[in-house]
Amino acid sequence: MNNLVILPIVIPLLTGILLIFFNKRTTVQKWISVLASGFAVVIACILVQTVHISGIQTLEIGNWRPPYGIVLVADMYSSLLALTTGIIGLTALLFSFTSTSAEREKYFFYPAVQFLLVGVTGAFLTGDIFNLFVFFEVMLMSSYMLIVLGNSKIQLRESIKYLTVNIFSSALFVIAVAYLYAVTGTLNMADLSVKIAENGQTGLITVISILFLVVFGMKGAIFPLFSWLPGSYQAPPIAVTALFGALLTKVGVYSITRVYTLIFYHDPGFTHEILAWLSALTIVFGVIGAIAYWDIKKIVIYNIITAVGVILFGVAAFTPASIEGSVYYLVHDMFIKAALFLLVGAMIAVTGTSNLRKMGGLIKHHPLLGWMFFIAALSLAGIPPLSGFVGKLMIVKGGFEAEQFTISFLVLMSSLLVLYSVMKIFINGFWGEPKQENIEYGSTRGLLYPIAILLAISVAYGLGIEWISPYINQAAETLIDPSIYIQAVLKE
């Protein structure tokens, strides 16, 4: 049964390899992609339920016992994120069938998406910190291809920036791993936790923990390391932007959460306090960008940064309520960001522009698109009873428990400004009269179905809190109590 852990990684890997041989037959690629992604979602659902019933699942690669061999670990936290990744990958693929040009499809677009899913899912499920680096690189190599595919001027310009930042962060990642191995003699995350707990978190270990915060913060786009993100995520097609916005930064967030709850949790007065204030500044700059821009893609992109700050503040507060809220809000944000990017993509497809000042009156011609955006906007801002409310409420509650009153109030205030930023899109884009004369509205044919799937899941996620909470509680318990993870992996 433990072989179930590797299937969410193997399925997109084999699918990506198979799709390479059909690169000129786009119809075949579409069918293979959607069937394989659907199967991966089913497997991830089974994995989540297996973990819920039977506890953490591990797979020792080559039957080498940890800490000597590589191990894959599916606790509830990583399993939920693997399931979320599969669903977002499937819906982004469905959206790309209509929105992506034939030229891009012929040049290995669909294999690159599958390899991206390999990297993201593998990063969530690995139990080895060097293997985390390997899956990061798989994810990043796929993203390099997706960001440049199409060869437009903006893509080429932004891909250089994106490539440079990630090469630097990857080099820093290797250095951090090397220092950690030199000090502890192990790379298995569970064994690292044991070794540091036994020997104490020395000053050197604390410095290494900050180095990891820089590495993952650069990938997760926390302050002041987010400047590369707005331009890079604006460059590729909207289906790719949805994948990037919903998944790539969240891998950085996941990595910070994992190491700061499992490995570097012994000196929270220093490490977690730094994380808390960086999270606060991330929220501030994300909100400023979201309310300042009139480009609808940029508005949603800056809201990614705001959400990263909110989630990581829950980790920094480090109370049971804040950790649970962080898990709940992370899953919510992945779904709703994917939905918002696809909604923005549909708006651009209809109007031919991303400039909000050139839009208006869309509700008359596309009422379903308008009201879907309205629901997504309310959910993003955390309006009850939608999915963003419970997670943010628990993060704020945990912040108060940790006596982080200033940042907790900042999280509350950010909800109002986030709501303003997305309602600005709704009011100016869907109400009033068209800003351009003789505008010919395009079609949303084939674009709304994947958005509807994501919104339905998001609404159900908010309304079904009583059914979902046992899974979220189980994920939070493992993060709060590292011994649960350690015992499952090391069998101690």
Tab-separated table of C-alpha atoms in Angstrom:
chain	number	residue	atom	x	y	z
A	1	MET	CA	0.000	0.000	0.000
A	2	ASN	CA	2.961	2.344	0.636
A	3	ASN	CA	3.668	2.297	-3.110
A	4	LEU	CA	0.673	4.636	-3.239
A	5	VAL	CA	3.008	7.416	-2.039
A	6	ILE	CA	5.071	7.426	-5.228
A	7	LEU	CA	2.185	7.249	-7.713
A	8	PRO	CA	1.334	10.994	-7.683
A	9	ILE	CA	4.942	11.555	-8.817
A	10	VAL	CA	5.257	8.646	-11.241
A	11	ILE	CA	1.995	9.307	-13.129
A	12	PRO	CA	2.902	12.802	-14.421
A	13	LEU	CA	6.520	11.685	-14.952
A	14	LEU	CA	5.550	8.802	-17.253
A	15	THR	CA	2.876	10.949	-18.894
A	16	GLY	CA	5.393	13.691	-19.667
A	17	ILE	CA	7.809	11.179	-21.219
A	18	LEU	CA	5.006	9.632	-23.305
A	19	LEU	CA	3.780	13.028	-24.531
A	20	ILE	CA	7.209	13.850	-25.975
A	21	PHE	CA	6.612	11.212	-28.647
A	22	PHE	CA	3.332	12.840	-29.683
A	23	ASN	CA	4.562	16.441	-29.838
A	24	LYS	CA	3.063	17.052	-33.317
A	25	ARG	CA	-0.289	15.428	-32.511
A	26	THR	CA	-1.918	17.897	-30.164
A	27	THR	CA	-5.271	16.129	-29.963
A	28	VAL	CA	-3.596	12.963	-28.727
A	29	GLN	CA	-1.564	15.013	-26.245
A	30	LYS	CA	-4.721	16.614	-24.876
A	31	TRP	CA	-6.459	13.293	-24.339
A	32	ILE	CA	-3.436	11.665	-22.714
A	33	SER	CA	-2.840	14.722	-20.499
A	34	VAL	CA	-6.388	15.009	-19.192
A	35	LEU	CA	-6.818	11.262	-18.609
A	36	ALA	CA	-3.499	10.969	-16.780
A	37	SER	CA	-4.182	14.094	-14.702
A	38	GLY	CA	-7.642	12.807	-13.799
A	39	PHE	CA	-6.134	9.489	-12.728
A	40	ALA	CA	-3.514	11.335	-10.641
A	41	VAL	CA	-6.295	13.229	-8.843
A	42	VAL	CA	-8.064	9.948	-8.034
A	43	ILE	CA	-4.825	8.465	-6.672
A	44	ALA	CA	-4.199	11.587	-4.574
A	45	CYS	CA	-7.734	11.311	-3.131
A	46	ILE	CA	-7.046	7.701	-2.149
A	47	LEU	CA	-3.727	8.749	-0.601
A	48	VAL	CA	-5.393	11.468	1.501
A	49	GLN	CA	-7.998	9.019	2.778
A	50	THR	CA	-5.355	6.364	3.471
A	51	VAL	CA	-3.318	8.816	5.537
A	52	HIS	CA	-6.462	9.925	7.363
A	53	ILE	CA	-7.359	6.365	8.326
A	54	SER	CA	-3.969	4.665	8.690
A	55	GLY	CA	-1.615	7.514	9.529
A	56	ILE	CA	1.523	8.761	7.782
A	57	GLN	CA	2.593	6.656	4.795
A	58	THR	CA	6.282	6.234	3.916
A	59	LEU	CA	8.144	4.608	1.042
A	60	GLU	CA	11.818	3.714	1.416
A	61	ILE	CA	13.386	3.916	-2.047
A	62	GLY	CA	15.470	0.798	-2.741
A	63	ASN	CA	14.510	-0.568	0.696
A	64	TRP	CA	17.248	1.532	2.296
A	65	ARG	CA	16.132	2.414	5.811
A	66	PRO	CA	16.207	6.102	6.705
A	67	PRO	CA	18.287	8.056	7.437
A	68	TYR	CA	20.646	6.285	4.987
A	69	GLY	CA	18.275	6.073	2.041
A	70	ILE	CA	15.849	8.394	0.315
A	71	VAL	CA	12.349	8.250	1.708
A	72	LEU	CA	9.036	9.613	0.451
A	73	VAL	CA	6.662	10.709	3.200
A	74	ALA	CA	2.947	11.384	2.856
A	75	ASP	CA	1.593	13.006	5.982
A	76	MET	CA	-1.759	14.784	5.838
A	77	TYR	CA	-0.178	18.158	5.069
A	78	SER	CA	1.771	16.957	2.044
A	79	SER	CA	-1.072	14.687	0.886
A	80	LEU	CA	-3.585	17.540	0.860
A	81	LEU	CA	-1.168	19.687	-1.126
A	82	ALA	CA	-0.496	16.847	-3.574
A	83	LEU	CA	-4.261	16.484	-4.123
A	84	THR	CA	-4.666	20.244	-4.564
A	85	THR	CA	-1.787	20.262	-7.057
A	86	GLY	CA	-3.415	17.497	-9.094
A	87	ILE	CA	-6.768	19.297	-9.273
A	88	ILE	CA	-5.170	22.614	-10.270
A	89	GLY	CA	-3.036	20.879	-12.881
A	90	LEU	CA	-6.114	19.230	-14.374
A	91	THR	CA	-8.163	22.452	-14.527
A	92	ALA	CA	-5.244	24.458	-15.967
A	93	LEU	CA	-4.883	21.840	-18.685
A	94	LEU	CA	-8.594	22.014	-19.496
A	95	PHE	CA	-8.339	25.820	-19.737
A	96	SER	CA	-5.245	25.623	-21.942
A	97	PHE	CA	-7.070	23.450	-24.512
A	98	THR	CA	-8.969	26.552	-25.612
A	99	SER	CA	-6.640	29.381	-24.611
A	100	THR	CA	-3.184	28.139	-25.713
A	101	SER	CA	-2.029	28.682	-29.280
A	102	ALA	CA	-1.339	25.730	-31.570
A	103	GLU	CA	2.271	26.834	-31.978
A	104	ARG	CA	2.926	26.565	-28.252
A	105	GLU	CA	1.159	23.207	-28.075
A	106	LYS	CA	3.467	21.739	-30.729
A	107	TYR	CA	6.619	22.698	-28.870
A	108	PHE	CA	6.268	20.393	-25.862
A	109	PHE	CA	3.814	22.520	-23.872
A	110	TYR	CA	1.951	19.536	-22.426
A	111	PRO	CA	5.057	17.516	-21.460
A	112	ALA	CA	6.443	20.619	-19.704
A	113	VAL	CA	3.234	20.965	-17.667
A	114	GLN	CA	3.466	17.323	-16.581
A	115	PHE	CA	7.123	17.676	-15.559
A	116	LEU	CA	6.187	20.807	-13.614
A	117	LEU	CA	3.612	18.736	-11.711
A	118	VAL	CA	6.320	16.099	-11.049
A	119	GLY	CA	8.540	18.718	-9.421
A	120	VAL	CA	5.782	20.298	-7.335
A	121	THR	CA	4.292	17.011	-6.124
A	122	GLY	CA	7.724	15.527	-5.445
A	123	ALA	CA	8.694	18.554	-3.344
A	124	PHE	CA	5.593	18.029	-1.220
A	125	LEU	CA	6.174	14.298	-0.724
A	126	THR	CA	9.934	14.014	-0.215
A	127	GLY	CA	11.329	13.348	3.246
A	128	ASP	CA	14.919	14.232	2.332
A	129	ILE	CA	16.114	17.839	2.151
A	130	PHE	CA	18.548	17.228	-0.725
A	131	ASN	CA	15.817	15.415	-2.615
A	132	LEU	CA	13.731	18.553	-2.038
A	133	PHE	CA	16.415	20.437	-3.959
A	134	VAL	CA	16.223	17.873	-6.782
A	135	PHE	CA	12.451	18.271	-7.121
A	136	PHE	CA	12.853	22.048	-6.964
A	137	GLU	CA	15.144	21.823	-9.977
A	138	VAL	CA	12.724	19.595	-11.901
A	139	MET	CA	9.991	22.146	-11.202
A	140	LEU	CA	12.194	25.090	-12.162
A	141	MET	CA	13.508	23.554	-15.395
A	142	SER	CA	9.925	22.960	-16.517
A	143	SER	CA	8.962	26.495	-15.548
A	144	TYR	CA	11.907	27.908	-17.536
A	145	MET	CA	10.509	26.236	-20.628
A	146	LEU	CA	6.925	27.323	-19.970
A	147	ILE	CA	7.839	30.948	-19.275
A	148	VAL	CA	9.769	31.340	-22.544
A	149	LEU	CA	7.574	29.199	-24.816
A	150	GLY	CA	6.176	31.574	-27.436
A	151	ASN	CA	9.239	33.820	-27.789
A	152	SER	CA	7.420	37.109	-27.306
A	153	LYS	CA	9.566	40.093	-26.309
A	154	ILE	CA	8.165	40.266	-22.755
A	155	GLN	CA	8.690	36.518	-22.262
A	156	LEU	CA	12.317	36.668	-23.338
A	157	ARG	CA	12.995	39.695	-21.126
A	158	GLU	CA	11.294	38.303	-18.029
A	159	SER	CA	12.694	34.797	-18.503
A	160	ILE	CA	16.238	36.199	-18.126
A	161	LYS	CA	15.271	37.781	-14.806
A	162	TYR	CA	13.438	34.638	-13.669
A	163	LEU	CA	16.343	32.388	-14.671
A	164	THR	CA	18.944	34.563	-12.961
A	165	VAL	CA	17.044	34.727	-9.663
A	166	ASN	CA	16.415	30.993	-9.553
A	167	ILE	CA	19.980	30.042	-10.495
A	168	PHE	CA	21.206	32.193	-7.603
A	169	SER	CA	18.651	30.730	-5.176
A	170	SER	CA	19.468	27.172	-6.292
A	171	ALA	CA	23.177	27.762	-5.708
A	172	LEU	CA	22.370	29.160	-2.270
A	173	PHE	CA	20.167	26.098	-1.621
A	174	VAL	CA	23.081	23.740	-2.297
A	175	ILE	CA	25.344	25.775	-0.007
A	176	ALA	CA	22.735	25.689	2.792
A	177	VAL	CA	22.305	21.922	2.416
A	178	ALA	CA	26.085	21.413	2.463
A	179	TYR	CA	26.468	23.431	5.682
A	180	LEU	CA	23.580	21.556	7.298
A	181	TYR	CA	25.079	18.181	6.359
A	182	ALA	CA	28.511	19.234	7.614
A	183	VAL	CA	27.054	20.137	11.002
A	184	THR	CA	24.584	17.248	11.460
A	185	GLY	CA	25.827	14.434	9.204
A	186	THR	CA	22.374	13.720	7.783
A	187	LEU	CA	19.900	15.024	5.199
A	188	ASN	CA	16.805	13.074	6.203
A	189	MET	CA	14.333	15.625	7.589
A	190	ALA	CA	13.159	13.430	10.451
A	191	ASP	CA	16.739	12.551	11.409
A	192	LEU	CA	17.726	16.226	11.171
A	193	SER	CA	14.989	17.018	13.661
A	194	VAL	CA	16.288	14.365	16.061
A	195	LYS	CA	19.943	15.400	15.748
A	196	ILE	CA	19.215	19.110	16.314
A	197	ALA	CA	16.890	18.334	19.233
A	198	GLU	CA	19.620	16.182	20.858
A	199	ASN	CA	22.492	18.636	20.337
A	200	GLY	CA	20.516	21.857	20.641
A	201	GLN	CA	19.972	24.567	18.067
A	202	THR	CA	23.376	26.222	18.229
A	203	GLY	CA	24.146	29.645	16.814
A	204	LEU	CA	25.503	28.008	13.652
A	205	ILE	CA	22.293	26.009	13.158
A	206	THR	CA	20.273	29.203	13.600
A	207	VAL	CA	22.374	30.921	10.922
A	208	ILE	CA	21.754	27.965	8.610
A	209	SER	CA	18.024	28.224	9.328
A	210	ILE	CA	18.074	31.885	8.208
A	211	LEU	CA	19.954	30.826	5.077
A	212	PHE	CA	17.160	28.371	4.310
A	213	LEU	CA	14.638	31.149	4.941
A	214	VAL	CA	16.410	33.255	2.305
A	215	VAL	CA	16.422	30.354	-0.176
A	216	PHE	CA	12.781	29.400	0.273
A	217	GLY	CA	11.753	33.015	0.717
A	218	MET	CA	13.210	33.824	-2.690
A	219	LYS	CA	11.198	31.011	-4.243
A	220	GLY	CA	8.089	31.835	-2.200
A	221	ALA	CA	8.400	35.596	-2.897
A	222	ILE	CA	8.500	37.018	0.631
A	223	PHE	CA	9.748	40.531	1.382
A	224	PRO	CA	12.265	41.745	0.170
A	225	LEU	CA	12.800	38.902	-2.308
A	226	PHE	CA	9.621	39.233	-4.378
A	227	SER	CA	10.641	41.848	-6.976
A	228	TRP	CA	11.173	39.233	-9.702
A	229	LEU	CA	7.651	37.809	-9.394
A	230	PRO	CA	5.215	40.411	-10.853
A	231	GLY	CA	6.966	40.708	-14.213
A	232	SER	CA	7.848	37.026	-14.553
A	233	TYR	CA	4.331	35.793	-13.824
A	234	GLN	CA	2.795	38.335	-16.196
A	235	ALA	CA	4.818	37.148	-19.191
A	236	PRO	CA	3.547	33.619	-20.048
A	237	PRO	CA	0.058	32.567	-21.245
A	238	ILE	CA	-2.645	32.719	-18.587
A	239	ALA	CA	-2.892	28.938	-18.091
A	240	VAL	CA	0.824	28.903	-17.250
A	241	THR	CA	0.449	31.951	-14.988
A	242	ALA	CA	-2.336	30.118	-13.134
A	243	LEU	CA	-0.026	27.149	-12.552
A	244	PHE	CA	2.809	29.401	-11.434
A	245	GLY	CA	0.642	31.559	-9.165
A	246	ALA	CA	-1.199	28.660	-7.561
A	247	LEU	CA	1.718	26.226	-7.217
A	248	LEU	CA	5.274	27.549	-7.515
A	249	THR	CA	5.265	30.121	-4.727
A	250	LYS	CA	3.359	27.645	-2.549
A	251	VAL	CA	6.249	25.182	-2.782
A	252	GLY	CA	8.427	27.852	-1.188
A	253	VAL	CA	5.768	28.452	1.475
A	254	TYR	CA	5.491	24.699	2.110
A	255	SER	CA	9.275	24.379	2.453
A	256	ILE	CA	9.478	27.204	5.007
A	257	THR	CA	6.594	25.662	6.934
A	258	ARG	CA	8.162	22.208	6.904
A	259	VAL	CA	11.651	23.199	8.043
A	260	TYR	CA	10.420	25.739	10.611
A	261	THR	CA	8.058	23.248	12.249
A	262	LEU	CA	10.128	20.063	11.911
A	263	ILE	CA	13.808	21.086	11.964
A	264	PHE	CA	14.411	24.697	13.084
A	265	TYR	CA	11.811	25.186	15.795
A	266	HIS	CA	14.029	25.373	18.893
A	267	ASP	CA	14.774	29.105	18.804
A	268	PRO	CA	11.416	30.690	17.872
A	269	GLY	CA	12.218	33.911	19.699
A	270	PHE	CA	14.730	34.631	16.937
A	271	THR	CA	13.867	32.613	13.815
A	272	HIS	CA	10.089	32.819	14.017
A	273	GLU	CA	10.156	36.466	15.079
A	274	ILE	CA	12.137	37.320	11.938
A	275	LEU	CA	9.664	35.280	9.873
A	276	ALA	CA	6.736	37.117	11.492
A	277	TRP	CA	8.003	40.591	10.578
A	278	LEU	CA	9.039	39.534	7.079
A	279	SER	CA	5.517	38.161	6.686
A	280	ALA	CA	4.072	41.493	7.824
A	281	LEU	CA	6.159	43.433	5.300
A	282	THR	CA	5.200	40.932	2.595
A	283	ILE	CA	1.521	41.608	3.318
A	284	VAL	CA	2.071	45.383	3.210
A	285	PHE	CA	3.912	45.430	-0.114
A	286	GLY	CA	1.556	42.882	-1.661
A	287	VAL	CA	-1.470	44.990	-0.760
A	288	ILE	CA	0.165	48.198	-2.021
A	289	GLY	CA	0.846	46.597	-5.390
A	290	ALA	CA	-2.652	45.118	-5.634
A	291	ILE	CA	-4.420	48.430	-5.067
A	292	ALA	CA	-1.970	50.505	-7.145
A	293	TYR	CA	-2.195	48.701	-10.496
A	294	TRP	CA	-4.904	48.830	-13.174
A	295	ASP	CA	-3.634	45.774	-15.010
A	296	ILE	CA	-5.878	42.891	-13.947
A	297	LYS	CA	-3.084	40.304	-14.124
A	298	LYS	CA	-0.820	42.447	-11.956
A	299	ILE	CA	-3.590	42.941	-9.368
A	300	VAL	CA	-4.012	39.188	-8.905
A	301	ILE	CA	-0.239	38.622	-8.997
A	302	TYR	CA	0.323	41.072	-6.124
A	303	ASN	CA	-2.437	39.313	-4.193
A	304	ILE	CA	-0.235	36.183	-4.378
A	305	ILE	CA	2.385	38.077	-2.380
A	306	THR	CA	-0.196	39.209	0.179
A	307	ALA	CA	-1.411	35.634	0.698
A	308	VAL	CA	2.146	34.346	1.137
A	309	GLY	CA	2.581	36.826	3.997
A	310	VAL	CA	-0.688	35.781	5.658
A	311	ILE	CA	0.129	32.060	5.466
A	312	LEU	CA	3.662	32.484	6.797
A	313	PHE	CA	2.489	34.667	9.660
A	314	GLY	CA	0.425	31.669	10.770
A	315	VAL	CA	3.623	29.609	10.772
A	316	ALA	CA	5.578	32.329	12.590
A	317	ALA	CA	2.965	32.685	15.360
A	318	PHE	CA	3.490	28.936	15.946
A	319	THR	CA	0.370	28.198	17.973
A	320	PRO	CA	-2.006	25.280	17.261
A	321	ALA	CA	-4.685	27.693	15.996
A	322	SER	CA	-2.328	29.640	13.724
A	323	ILE	CA	-0.749	26.503	12.242
A	324	GLU	CA	-4.180	25.008	11.553
A	325	GLY	CA	-5.296	28.289	9.997
A	326	SER	CA	-2.151	28.393	7.872
A	327	VAL	CA	-2.846	24.906	6.476
A	328	TYR	CA	-6.481	25.742	5.834
A	329	TYR	CA	-5.649	29.069	4.182
A	330	LEU	CA	-2.855	27.610	2.017
A	331	VAL	CA	-5.160	25.059	0.395
A	332	HIS	CA	-7.865	27.711	-0.035
A	333	ASP	CA	-5.435	30.146	-1.639
A	334	MET	CA	-4.133	27.592	-4.134
A	335	PHE	CA	-7.652	26.928	-5.407
A	336	ILE	CA	-8.841	30.525	-5.438
A	337	LYS	CA	-5.681	31.937	-7.049
A	338	ALA	CA	-5.935	29.383	-9.852
A	339	ALA	CA	-9.616	30.318	-10.317
A	340	LEU	CA	-8.862	34.056	-10.327
A	341	PHE	CA	-6.092	33.765	-12.885
A	342	LEU	CA	-8.328	31.703	-15.169
A	343	LEU	CA	-11.129	34.260	-14.699
A	344	VAL	CA	-8.725	37.062	-15.596
A	345	GLY	CA	-7.651	35.016	-18.618
A	346	ALA	CA	-11.271	34.722	-19.726
A	347	MET	CA	-11.696	38.496	-19.330
A	348	ILE	CA	-8.614	39.128	-21.469
A	349	ALA	CA	-9.844	36.637	-24.079
A	350	VAL	CA	-13.178	38.490	-24.234
A	351	THR	CA	-11.838	42.065	-24.335
A	352	GLY	CA	-8.397	41.639	-25.880
A	353	THR	CA	-6.756	43.679	-23.115
A	354	SER	CA	-5.629	43.368	-19.500
A	355	ASN	CA	-5.957	47.133	-18.903
A	356	LEU	CA	-8.890	47.671	-16.565
A	357	ARG	CA	-9.332	51.253	-17.774
A	358	LYS	CA	-10.222	49.908	-21.232
A	359	MET	CA	-12.908	47.530	-19.963
A	360	GLY	CA	-16.487	47.993	-18.804
A	361	GLY	CA	-19.957	46.580	-19.302
A	362	LEU	CA	-18.882	42.939	-19.439
A	363	ILE	CA	-21.757	41.843	-17.194
A	364	LYS	CA	-24.272	42.566	-19.975
A	365	HIS	CA	-22.609	40.205	-22.414
A	366	HIS	CA	-21.055	37.676	-20.027
A	367	PRO	CA	-23.121	37.595	-16.813
A	368	LEU	CA	-21.916	34.122	-15.776
A	369	LEU	CA	-18.288	35.215	-16.022
A	370	GLY	CA	-19.110	38.305	-13.949
A	371	TRP	CA	-20.844	36.511	-11.104
A	372	MET	CA	-18.190	33.805	-11.020
A	373	PHE	CA	-15.598	36.537	-10.568
A	374	PHE	CA	-17.708	38.095	-7.820
A	375	ILE	CA	-17.782	34.817	-5.857
A	376	ALA	CA	-14.027	34.369	-6.313
A	377	ALA	CA	-13.403	37.945	-5.122
A	378	LEU	CA	-15.417	37.446	-1.934
A	379	SER	CA	-13.675	34.153	-1.236
A	380	LEU	CA	-10.229	35.699	-1.755
A	381	ALA	CA	-10.995	38.467	0.720
A	382	GLY	CA	-12.221	35.979	3.342
A	383	ILE	CA	-15.879	36.949	3.423
A	384	PRO	CA	-17.882	34.338	5.428
A	385	PRO	CA	-18.937	31.638	4.825
A	386	LEU	CA	-16.566	31.217	1.871
A	387	SER	CA	-13.287	29.315	2.138
A	388	GLY	CA	-10.971	32.246	2.903
A	389	PHE	CA	-12.779	33.154	6.124
A	390	VAL	CA	-12.018	30.261	8.466
A	391	GLY	CA	-8.304	30.032	7.709
A	392	LYS	CA	-7.707	33.759	8.138
A	393	LEU	CA	-9.797	33.831	11.334
A	394	MET	CA	-7.713	31.039	12.858
A	395	ILE	CA	-4.454	32.729	11.838
A	396	VAL	CA	-5.575	35.943	13.531
A	397	LYS	CA	-6.705	34.005	16.608
A	398	GLY	CA	-3.326	32.269	16.764
A	399	GLY	CA	-1.598	35.623	16.327
A	400	PHE	CA	-3.469	37.016	19.328
A	401	GLU	CA	-2.545	33.919	21.355
A	402	ALA	CA	1.109	34.510	20.470
A	403	GLU	CA	0.699	38.182	21.469
A	404	GLN	CA	1.480	39.319	17.928
A	405	PHE	CA	-1.261	41.945	18.067
A	406	THR	CA	0.137	44.407	15.542
A	407	ILE	CA	0.600	41.864	12.754
A	408	SER	CA	-2.760	40.235	13.552
A	409	PHE	CA	-4.503	43.573	13.043
A	410	LEU	CA	-2.510	44.014	9.850
A	411	VAL	CA	-3.859	40.687	8.572
A	412	LEU	CA	-7.405	41.870	9.318
A	413	MET	CA	-6.831	45.206	7.570
A	414	SER	CA	-5.307	43.465	4.556
A	415	SER	CA	-8.606	41.640	4.009
A	416	LEU	CA	-10.355	44.958	3.377
A	417	LEU	CA	-7.688	46.144	0.959
A	418	VAL	CA	-7.609	42.787	-0.853
A	419	LEU	CA	-11.382	43.031	-1.219
A	420	TYR	CA	-10.996	46.576	-2.590
A	421	SER	CA	-8.385	45.452	-5.138
A	422	VAL	CA	-10.515	42.660	-6.616
A	423	MET	CA	-13.792	44.568	-6.378
A	424	LYS	CA	-12.073	47.289	-8.396
A	425	ILE	CA	-11.809	44.715	-11.180
A	426	PHE	CA	-15.448	43.696	-10.763
A	427	ILE	CA	-16.861	47.235	-10.669
A	428	ASN	CA	-14.738	48.703	-13.458
A	429	GLY	CA	-14.625	45.610	-15.644
A	430	PHE	CA	-18.171	44.315	-15.445
A	431	TRP	CA	-20.351	47.362	-14.654
A	432	GLY	CA	-20.922	50.567	-16.563
A	433	GLU	CA	-20.439	51.029	-20.285
A	434	PRO	CA	-17.587	49.754	-22.492
A	435	LYS	CA	-14.593	52.113	-22.454
A	436	GLN	CA	-13.734	51.329	-26.062
A	437	GLU	CA	-16.019	52.252	-28.925
A	438	ASN	CA	-17.275	49.543	-31.275
A	439	ILE	CA	-15.705	46.829	-29.150
A	440	GLU	CA	-16.352	43.285	-30.355
A	441	TYR	CA	-16.547	40.947	-27.392
A	442	GLY	CA	-14.874	37.585	-27.778
A	443	SER	CA	-16.210	34.220	-26.691
A	444	THR	CA	-15.732	32.376	-23.427
A	445	ARG	CA	-16.506	29.029	-25.039
A	446	GLY	CA	-14.568	26.264	-23.300
A	447	LEU	CA	-13.058	28.643	-20.743
A	448	LEU	CA	-15.653	28.617	-17.956
A	449	TYR	CA	-15.862	24.866	-17.233
A	450	PRO	CA	-12.470	24.523	-15.467
A	451	ILE	CA	-13.158	27.779	-13.577
A	452	ALA	CA	-16.518	26.396	-12.437
A	453	ILE	CA	-14.773	23.272	-11.097
A	454	LEU	CA	-12.340	25.341	-9.024
A	455	LEU	CA	-15.053	27.661	-7.706
A	456	ALA	CA	-17.297	24.731	-6.787
A	457	ILE	CA	-14.439	23.149	-4.833
A	458	SER	CA	-13.663	26.480	-3.143
A	459	VAL	CA	-17.292	27.031	-2.112
A	460	ALA	CA	-17.589	23.438	-0.877
A	461	TYR	CA	-14.314	23.866	1.009
A	462	GLY	CA	-15.780	26.837	2.881
A	463	LEU	CA	-19.262	25.463	3.494
A	464	GLY	CA	-18.084	21.945	4.364
A	465	ILE	CA	-15.797	22.972	7.197
A	466	GLU	CA	-17.184	20.340	9.595
A	467	TRP	CA	-16.369	17.562	7.129
A	468	ILE	CA	-12.974	18.971	6.156
A	469	SER	CA	-11.735	20.012	9.607
A	470	PRO	CA	-10.620	16.491	10.721
A	471	TYR	CA	-8.195	16.415	7.769
A	472	ILE	CA	-6.901	19.931	8.488
A	473	ASN	CA	-6.568	19.105	12.218
A	474	GLN	CA	-4.575	16.000	11.395
A	475	ALA	CA	-2.226	18.007	9.155
A	476	ALA	CA	-1.759	20.669	11.841
A	477	GLU	CA	-1.081	18.092	14.576
A	478	THR	CA	1.863	16.697	12.621
A	479	LEU	CA	3.312	20.184	12.172
A	480	ILE	CA	2.843	21.135	15.840
A	481	ASP	CA	4.221	17.825	17.172
A	482	PRO	CA	7.328	16.741	15.169
A	483	SER	CA	7.487	13.406	17.027
A	484	ILE	CA	4.518	12.131	14.989
A	485	TYR	CA	6.475	12.649	11.752
A	486	ILE	CA	9.732	11.342	13.231
A	487	GLN	CA	8.194	8.115	14.542
A	488	ALA	CA	6.492	7.422	11.223
A	489	VAL	CA	9.705	7.903	9.215
A	490	LEU	CA	12.379	6.481	11.537
A	491	LYS	CA	10.068	3.825	13.049
A	492	GLU	CA	11.329	4.717	16.529
